[in-house]
Amino acid sequence: MPSPNRTTNEEVVAAAQEILESGGLAALTMQAVAARVGVRAPSLYKRFHDRDALVTAVVAATVAELGDRLERASADLRGVAHAYRAFAHERPQAFRLVFTPYAEEDALRRASAPVLRAAAALVGETDALPAARLFTAWATGFLQMELAGAFRLGGNVDEAFDYGLEHLRSSLATAQP
Amino acid sequence: MPSPNRTTNEEVVAAAQEILESGGLAALTMQAVAARVGVRAPSLYKRFHDRDALVTAVVAATVAELGDRLERASADLRGVAHAYRAFAHERPQAFRLVFTPYAEEDALRRASAPVLRAAAALVGETDALPAARLFTAWATGFLQMELAGAFRLGGNVDEAFDYGLEHLRSSLATAQP
DNA sequence: ACCTGAACACCGTTCAAGT
DNA sequence: ACCTGAACACCGTTCAAGT
């Protein structure tokens, strides 16, 4: 065994996450990632089949971290909502990739467990799934629009988020159509 | 004037839209677009400053078409919602770019006029803006998740959309928190 | 005036050759 | 066993030269 490993998959993914966040997806090149971990680009192909596989691994790591954040947030829907938004603000580039074909289904399901629990606490187990979907769709769309700058049309964005959150909370808590 | 124009900006954008929809953003190369309109890639730089400017023009055309569709839909929130979803299904690749920094703010505002009117019809002029935002965020997030395949976890997606739509409609119609 | 071939920098990817 | 230089195909972009 003349050559020990000079890096690890985890180190490569972490380097890729940093490059993604500071320069966007276009900056996430095999050469940039390789340089950051101290190897040459061809070495990365021992670890990831191609650039797409590396991006997929980056998104998987992002989704797992998002899930951890939601787990640690206060367990009601308000806590989950604000943790979700805080994560999107800290990692806008990575967040934008969470709802693309790069994301794998089982990782998304694991990360959504805290949302499902918070929804169940509000509306009961029976209606938890549709309620969680309604909430997640709204929060995801809101953040996507906020990150894209679609809210520059005046008005306080923090207040708009809380307005939507409280509206959804009260409507979910009272009735199911 | 020895050389008349061999193409037009509109033709270039239309070609780019077709390539985007059939092969995704990565397939939208200057060479592919040029070939489709019968010129060489360098000619496109007479019309668009760079690839980013061309993609921006593609998104602007998409947003304008989306606005036309929403205008022609039946003017209530149900009609607008289903027209929005139908457009996303027909043009998933283009739709995905609508809420990114490629989209320009004034184009988005024009396209959202029908949503604002439908919201006003439901909740009155005073609360139309927050209601329209709540609806748009939900619909956008739902479609983003649907297109990303995040709803494969069983259940009828059409029913989930209508469930969310009716829930939002009734909660908007009854009370503002 | 518009278009193009040629050129350059850069990227993804492969692979034979190094240690 | 892992890493790399060299090579190839491809892309964005510029520009002098064609008509």
JSON list of C-alpha atoms (C1' of nucleotides) in Angstrom, two decimals, chain C:
[
{"chain": "C", "resi": 1, "resn": "DA", "atom": "C1'", "xyz": [-23.45, 45.83, -40.94]},
{"chain": "C", "resi": 2, "resn": "DC", "atom": "C1'", "xyz": [-23.56, 41.25, -39.87]},
{"chain": "C", "resi": 3, "resn": "DC", "atom": "C1'", "xyz": [-21.30, 36.82, -39.75]},
{"chain": "C", "resi": 4, "resn": "DT", "atom": "C1'", "xyz": [-17.54, 33.53, -39.05]},
{"chain": "C", "resi": 5, "resn": "DG", "atom": "C1'", "xyz": [-13.04, 30.85, -38.40]},
{"chain": "C", "resi": 6, "resn": "DA", "atom": "C1'", "xyz": [-9.57, 30.75, -35.39]},
{"chain": "C", "resi": 7, "resn": "DA", "atom": "C1'", "xyz": [-7.94, 31.19, -31.00]},
{"chain": "C", "resi": 8, "resn": "DC", "atom": "C1'", "xyz": [-7.83, 31.13, -25.83]},
{"chain": "C", "resi": 9, "resn": "DA", "atom": "C1'", "xyz": [-9.15, 29.87, -21.24]},
{"chain": "C", "resi": 10, "resn": "DC", "atom": "C1'", "xyz": [-11.59, 26.68, -18.73]},
{"chain": "C", "resi": 11, "resn": "DC", "atom": "C1'", "xyz": [-14.11, 22.52, -17.53]},
{"chain": "C", "resi": 12, "resn": "DG", "atom": "C1'", "xyz": [-15.42, 17.34, -17.19]},
{"chain": "C", "resi": 13, "resn": "DT", "atom": "C1'", "xyz": [-13.58, 13.03, -17.90]},
{"chain": "C", "resi": 14, "resn": "DT", "atom": "C1'", "xyz": [-10.44, 9.10, -19.14]},
{"chain": "C", "resi": 15, "resn": "DC", "atom": "C1'", "xyz": [-6.33, 6.49, -18.79]},
{"chain": "C", "resi": 16, "resn": "DA", "atom": "C1'", "xyz": [-1.68, 5.02, -19.04]},
{"chain": "C", "resi": 17, "resn": "DA", "atom": "C1'", "xyz": [2.14, 5.69, -16.26]},
{"chain": "C", "resi": 18, "resn": "DG", "atom": "C1'", "xyz": [4.23, 6.82, -11.91]},
{"chain": "C", "resi": 19, "resn": "DT", "atom": "C1'", "xyz": [5.16, 5.77, -6.71]}
]
